[in-house]
Tab-separated table of C-alpha atoms in Angstrom:
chain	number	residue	atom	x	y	z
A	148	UNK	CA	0.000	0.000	0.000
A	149	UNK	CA	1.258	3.638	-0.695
A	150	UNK	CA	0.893	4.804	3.329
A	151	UNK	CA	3.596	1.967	3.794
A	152	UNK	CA	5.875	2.820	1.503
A	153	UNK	CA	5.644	6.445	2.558
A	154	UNK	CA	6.203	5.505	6.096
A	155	UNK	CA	9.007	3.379	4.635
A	156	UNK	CA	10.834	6.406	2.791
A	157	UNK	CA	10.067	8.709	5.368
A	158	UNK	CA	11.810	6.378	7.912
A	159	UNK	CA	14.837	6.028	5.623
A	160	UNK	CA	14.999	9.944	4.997
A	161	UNK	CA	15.525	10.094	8.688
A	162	UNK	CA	18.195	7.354	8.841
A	163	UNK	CA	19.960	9.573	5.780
A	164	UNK	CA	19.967	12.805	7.753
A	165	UNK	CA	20.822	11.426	10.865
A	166	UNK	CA	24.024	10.027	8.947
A	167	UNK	CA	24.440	12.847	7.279
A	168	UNK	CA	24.387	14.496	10.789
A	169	UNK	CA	27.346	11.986	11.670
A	170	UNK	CA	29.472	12.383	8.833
A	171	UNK	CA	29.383	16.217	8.982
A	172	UNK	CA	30.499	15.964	12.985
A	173	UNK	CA	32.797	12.915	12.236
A	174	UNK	CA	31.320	10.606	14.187
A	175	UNK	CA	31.672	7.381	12.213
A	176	UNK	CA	32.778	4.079	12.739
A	177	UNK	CA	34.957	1.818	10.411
A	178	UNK	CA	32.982	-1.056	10.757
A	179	UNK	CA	29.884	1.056	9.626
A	180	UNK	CA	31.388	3.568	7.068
A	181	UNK	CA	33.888	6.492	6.899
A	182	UNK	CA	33.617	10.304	6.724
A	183	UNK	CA	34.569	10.638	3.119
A	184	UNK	CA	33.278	12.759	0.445
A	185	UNK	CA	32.183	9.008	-1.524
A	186	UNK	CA	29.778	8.485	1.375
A	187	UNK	CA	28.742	11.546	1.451
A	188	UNK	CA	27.704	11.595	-1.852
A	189	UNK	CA	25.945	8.426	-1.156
A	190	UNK	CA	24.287	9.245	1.359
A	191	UNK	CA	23.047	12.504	-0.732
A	192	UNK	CA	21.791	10.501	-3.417
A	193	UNK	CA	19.431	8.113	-1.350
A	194	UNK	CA	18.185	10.658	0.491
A	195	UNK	CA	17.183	12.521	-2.723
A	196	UNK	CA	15.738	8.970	-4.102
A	197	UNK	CA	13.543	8.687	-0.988
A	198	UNK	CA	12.297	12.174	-1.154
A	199	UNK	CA	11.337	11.787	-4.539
A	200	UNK	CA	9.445	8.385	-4.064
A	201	UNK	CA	7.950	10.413	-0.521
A	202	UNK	CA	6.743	12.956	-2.908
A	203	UNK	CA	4.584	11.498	-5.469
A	204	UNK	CA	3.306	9.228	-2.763
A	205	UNK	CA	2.011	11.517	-0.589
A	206	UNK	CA	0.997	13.657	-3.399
A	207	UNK	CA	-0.943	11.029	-4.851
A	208	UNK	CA	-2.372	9.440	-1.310
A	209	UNK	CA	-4.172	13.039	-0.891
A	210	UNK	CA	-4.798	14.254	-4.149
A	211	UNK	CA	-5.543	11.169	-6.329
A	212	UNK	CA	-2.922	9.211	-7.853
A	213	UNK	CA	-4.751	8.686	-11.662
A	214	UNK	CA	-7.341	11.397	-11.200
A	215	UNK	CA	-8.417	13.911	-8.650
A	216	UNK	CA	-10.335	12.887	-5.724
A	217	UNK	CA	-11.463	14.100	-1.941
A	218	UNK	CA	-10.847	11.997	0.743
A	219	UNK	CA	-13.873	12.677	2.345
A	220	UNK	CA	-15.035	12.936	6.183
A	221	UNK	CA	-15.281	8.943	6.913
A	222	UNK	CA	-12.834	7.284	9.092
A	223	UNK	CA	-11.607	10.266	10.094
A	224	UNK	CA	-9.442	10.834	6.609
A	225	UNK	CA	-10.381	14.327	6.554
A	226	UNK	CA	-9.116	15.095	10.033
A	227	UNK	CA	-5.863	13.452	9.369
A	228	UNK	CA	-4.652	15.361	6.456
A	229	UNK	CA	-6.529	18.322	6.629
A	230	UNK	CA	-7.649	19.216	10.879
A	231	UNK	CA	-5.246	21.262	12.858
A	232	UNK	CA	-5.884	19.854	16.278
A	233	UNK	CA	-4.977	15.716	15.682
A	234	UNK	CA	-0.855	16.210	15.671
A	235	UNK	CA	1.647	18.256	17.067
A	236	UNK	CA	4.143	19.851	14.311
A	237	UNK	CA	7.596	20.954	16.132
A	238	UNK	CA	9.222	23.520	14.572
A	239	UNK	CA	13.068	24.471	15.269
A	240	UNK	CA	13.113	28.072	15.885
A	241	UNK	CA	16.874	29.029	15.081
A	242	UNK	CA	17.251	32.590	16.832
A	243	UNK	CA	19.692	33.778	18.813
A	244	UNK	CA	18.383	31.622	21.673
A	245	UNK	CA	16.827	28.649	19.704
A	246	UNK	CA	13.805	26.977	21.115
A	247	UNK	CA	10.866	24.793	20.100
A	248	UNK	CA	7.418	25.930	19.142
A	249	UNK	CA	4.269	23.138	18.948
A	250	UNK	CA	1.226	23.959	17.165
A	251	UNK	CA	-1.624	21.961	15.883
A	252	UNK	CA	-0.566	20.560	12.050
A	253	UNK	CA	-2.314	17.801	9.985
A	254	UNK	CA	-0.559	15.135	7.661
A	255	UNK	CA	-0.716	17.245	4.370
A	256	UNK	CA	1.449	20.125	5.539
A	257	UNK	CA	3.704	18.138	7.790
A	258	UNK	CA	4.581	15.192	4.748
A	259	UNK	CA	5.255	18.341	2.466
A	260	UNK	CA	7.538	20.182	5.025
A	261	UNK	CA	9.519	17.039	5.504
A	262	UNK	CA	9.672	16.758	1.903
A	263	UNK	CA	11.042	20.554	1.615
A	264	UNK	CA	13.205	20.310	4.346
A	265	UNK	CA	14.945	16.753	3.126
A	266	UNK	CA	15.185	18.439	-0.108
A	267	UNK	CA	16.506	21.772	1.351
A	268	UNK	CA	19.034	19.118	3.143
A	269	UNK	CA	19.969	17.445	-0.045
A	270	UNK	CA	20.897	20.811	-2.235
A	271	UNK	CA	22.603	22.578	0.716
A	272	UNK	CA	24.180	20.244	2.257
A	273	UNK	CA	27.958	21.511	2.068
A	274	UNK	CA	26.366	25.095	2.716
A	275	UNK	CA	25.023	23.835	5.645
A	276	UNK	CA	27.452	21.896	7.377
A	277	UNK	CA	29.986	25.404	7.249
A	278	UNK	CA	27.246	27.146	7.737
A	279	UNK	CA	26.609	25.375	11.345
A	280	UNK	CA	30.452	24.644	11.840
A	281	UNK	CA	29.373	20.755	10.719
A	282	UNK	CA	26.751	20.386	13.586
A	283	UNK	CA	23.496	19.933	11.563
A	284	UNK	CA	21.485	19.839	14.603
A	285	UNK	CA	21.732	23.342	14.339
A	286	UNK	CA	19.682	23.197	11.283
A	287	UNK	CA	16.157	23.994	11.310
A	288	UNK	CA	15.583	21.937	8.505
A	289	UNK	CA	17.738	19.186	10.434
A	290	UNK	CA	15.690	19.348	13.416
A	291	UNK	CA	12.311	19.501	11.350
A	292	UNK	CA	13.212	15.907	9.970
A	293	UNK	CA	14.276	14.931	13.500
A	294	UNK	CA	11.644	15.910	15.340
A	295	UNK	CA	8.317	15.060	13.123
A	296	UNK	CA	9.237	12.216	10.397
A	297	UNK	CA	10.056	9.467	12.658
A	298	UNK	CA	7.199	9.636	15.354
A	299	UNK	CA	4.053	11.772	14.132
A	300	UNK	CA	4.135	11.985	10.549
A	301	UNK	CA	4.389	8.145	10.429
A	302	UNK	CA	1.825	7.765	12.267
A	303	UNK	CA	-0.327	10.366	10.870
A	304	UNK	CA	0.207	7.494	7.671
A	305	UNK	CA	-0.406	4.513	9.989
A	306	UNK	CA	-3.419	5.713	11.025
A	307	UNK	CA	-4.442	6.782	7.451
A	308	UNK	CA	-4.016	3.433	6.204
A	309	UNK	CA	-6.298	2.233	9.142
A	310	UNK	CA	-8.949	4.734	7.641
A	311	UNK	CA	-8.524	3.454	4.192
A	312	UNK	CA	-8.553	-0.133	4.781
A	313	UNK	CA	-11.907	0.071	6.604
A	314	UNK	CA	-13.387	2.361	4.077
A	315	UNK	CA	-12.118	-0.433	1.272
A	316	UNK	CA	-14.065	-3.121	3.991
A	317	UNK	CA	-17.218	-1.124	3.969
A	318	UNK	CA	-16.974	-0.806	0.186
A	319	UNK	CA	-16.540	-4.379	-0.416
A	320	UNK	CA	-18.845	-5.404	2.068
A	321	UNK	CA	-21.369	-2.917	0.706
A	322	UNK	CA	-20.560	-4.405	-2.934
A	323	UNK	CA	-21.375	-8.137	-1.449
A	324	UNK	CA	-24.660	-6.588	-0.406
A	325	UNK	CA	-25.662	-5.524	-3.824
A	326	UNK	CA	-24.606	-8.584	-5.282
A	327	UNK	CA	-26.710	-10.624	-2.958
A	328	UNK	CA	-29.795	-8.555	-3.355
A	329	UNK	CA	-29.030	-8.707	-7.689
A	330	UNK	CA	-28.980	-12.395	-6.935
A	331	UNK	CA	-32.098	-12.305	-4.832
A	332	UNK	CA	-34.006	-10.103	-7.523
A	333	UNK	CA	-32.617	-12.253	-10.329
A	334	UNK	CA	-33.955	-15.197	-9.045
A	335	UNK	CA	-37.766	-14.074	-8.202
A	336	UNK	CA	-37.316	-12.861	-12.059
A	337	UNK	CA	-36.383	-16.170	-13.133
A	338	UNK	CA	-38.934	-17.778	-11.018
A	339	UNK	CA	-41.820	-15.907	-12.248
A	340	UNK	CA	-40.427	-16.380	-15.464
A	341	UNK	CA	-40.560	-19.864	-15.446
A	342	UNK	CA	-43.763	-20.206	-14.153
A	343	UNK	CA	-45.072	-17.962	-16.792
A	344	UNK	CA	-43.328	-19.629	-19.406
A	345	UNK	CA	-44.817	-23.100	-17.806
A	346	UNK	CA	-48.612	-22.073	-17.963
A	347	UNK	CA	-48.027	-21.017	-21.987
A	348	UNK	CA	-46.631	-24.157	-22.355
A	349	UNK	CA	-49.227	-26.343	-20.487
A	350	UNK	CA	-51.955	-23.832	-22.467
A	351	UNK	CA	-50.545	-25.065	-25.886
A	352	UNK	CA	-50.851	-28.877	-24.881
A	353	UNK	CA	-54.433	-28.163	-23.738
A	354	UNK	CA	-55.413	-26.866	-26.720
A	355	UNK	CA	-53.649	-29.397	-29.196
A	356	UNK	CA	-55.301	-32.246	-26.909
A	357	UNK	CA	-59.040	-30.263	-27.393
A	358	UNK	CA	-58.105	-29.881	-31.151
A	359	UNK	CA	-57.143	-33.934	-31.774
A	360	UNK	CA	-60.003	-34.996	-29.563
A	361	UNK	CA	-62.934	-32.912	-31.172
A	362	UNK	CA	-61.978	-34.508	-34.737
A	363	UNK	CA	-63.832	-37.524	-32.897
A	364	UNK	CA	-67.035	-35.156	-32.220
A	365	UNK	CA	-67.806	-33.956	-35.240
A	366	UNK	CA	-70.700	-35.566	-36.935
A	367	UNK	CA	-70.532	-36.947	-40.224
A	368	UNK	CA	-72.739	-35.050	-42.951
A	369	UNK	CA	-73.624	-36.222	-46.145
C-alpha cells in the first residue's frame, strides 16, 4: 500500500539525515562507514531517491494518484490530512536563543515540510554543514526531519491506512450486499419467469389435446 511505503521512505529519509548528521560531525565508525566525500555523496543521493518516491506518494495518497479525488469525512481521513488539532508539528526556531514551538498541524502540511526540508538538506548540504560549523542539529531543517518524520508523521500514515482499509471493507462489504440482493431479484425474475413460461406451455398442450379430440365429435354429414 502507498501509506507503507511512505512511512518506509520517510523512515529512511531520517536514517539519511541522521548520517548525514554523523558524517558532517565525524562521528563514524569503520565497521559502519567512513567520513569521506564518496559516502557523502551516497548518502546525498538516497536521500534525494527517498524524497522523490515520498513525494509522489504523498501527493498522490491526498490528491488522487490517476485522477483527482477528496478523501472525504469517513474514518476520520479528513481530520488526518486536513484538521489542525490531531498532531503536534515541532518547529526548530533558530534565533539567537533557539527553542521549540508546537502547534496543531495535519498530515498534508507536515509530509510536504519534511519533503522541503529533506530536499533543502539534499541541495545545501555543504552550505550547511559550514554554515553550522558541521553540527546539523543546528539546522532547522535538520531538526524539522528529526523531530516530526520518525514519530508523528508516520503515524499520521499509519493511522491513514487504518482509515482506508476500513473504508475499502465497507466498500466491499457494501458491494457483497448488492450482489446478494441482484442475486435475490434475479432469481424471483427467473422464477416468475418460469412459471409464466410453464402455464403457456401447459396452455398449448391443452389446446392441441381439445383440437385432436374434437376430430372424434364432429358428426358426419352427407
Amino acid at each position: 500500500d502507498a501509506c507503507g511505503s511512505a512511512s518506509e521512505h520517510l523512515q529512511h529519509i531520517a536514517v539519511g539525515a541522521r548520517k548525514l548528521s554523523n558524517l558532517a560531525a565525524g562521528r563514524t565508525d569503520p565497521a559502519l562507514y567512513n567520513a569521506t566525500d564518496v559516502e557523502v555523496q551516497e548518502t546525498l543521493a538516497r536521500l534525494h531517491e527517498d524524497l522523490t518516491h515520498l513525494e509522489g506518494l504523498h501527493q498522490g495518497l491526498y490528491l488522487g494518484f490517476s485522477k483527482l479525488r477528496s478523501l472525504g469525512d469517513e474514518y476520520a481521513l479528513k481530520e488526518i490530512w486536513q484538521g489542525m488539532q490531531r498532531y503536534k508539528e515541532v518547529q526548530y526556531i533558530d534565533t539567537r536563543v533557539p527553542h521549540e514551538e508546537e502547534e496543531g498541524s495535519n498530515l498534508w502540511l507536515m509530509g510536504n515540510r519534511v519533503i522541503a526540508s529533506a530536499r533543502e538538506l539534499y541541495s545545501n548540504y555543504h552550505k550547511i554543514v559550514n554554515t553550522t560549523g558541521g553540527d546539523l542539529t543546528l539546522s532547522r531543517e535538520w531538526q524539522y526531519i528529526q523531530d516530526n518524520a520518525p514519530d508523528t508523521v508516520t503515524a499520521g500514515y499509519r493511522h491513514s491506512l487504518d482509515g482506508m482499509v476500513q473504508r475499502t471493507y465497507a466498500s466491499v462489504l457494501s458491494l457483497r450486499n448488492l450482489g446478494i440482493a441482484l442475486l435475490v431479484v434475479e432469481g424471483g425474475a427467473l422464477g416468475a419467469a418460469t412459471v409464466v413460461w410453464s402455464w403457456v406451455l401447459l396452455a398449448r398442450v391443452a389446446a392441441a389435446r381439445r383440437a385432436l379430440f374434437a376430430v372424434f365429435l364432429v358428426i358426419p354429414t352427407g
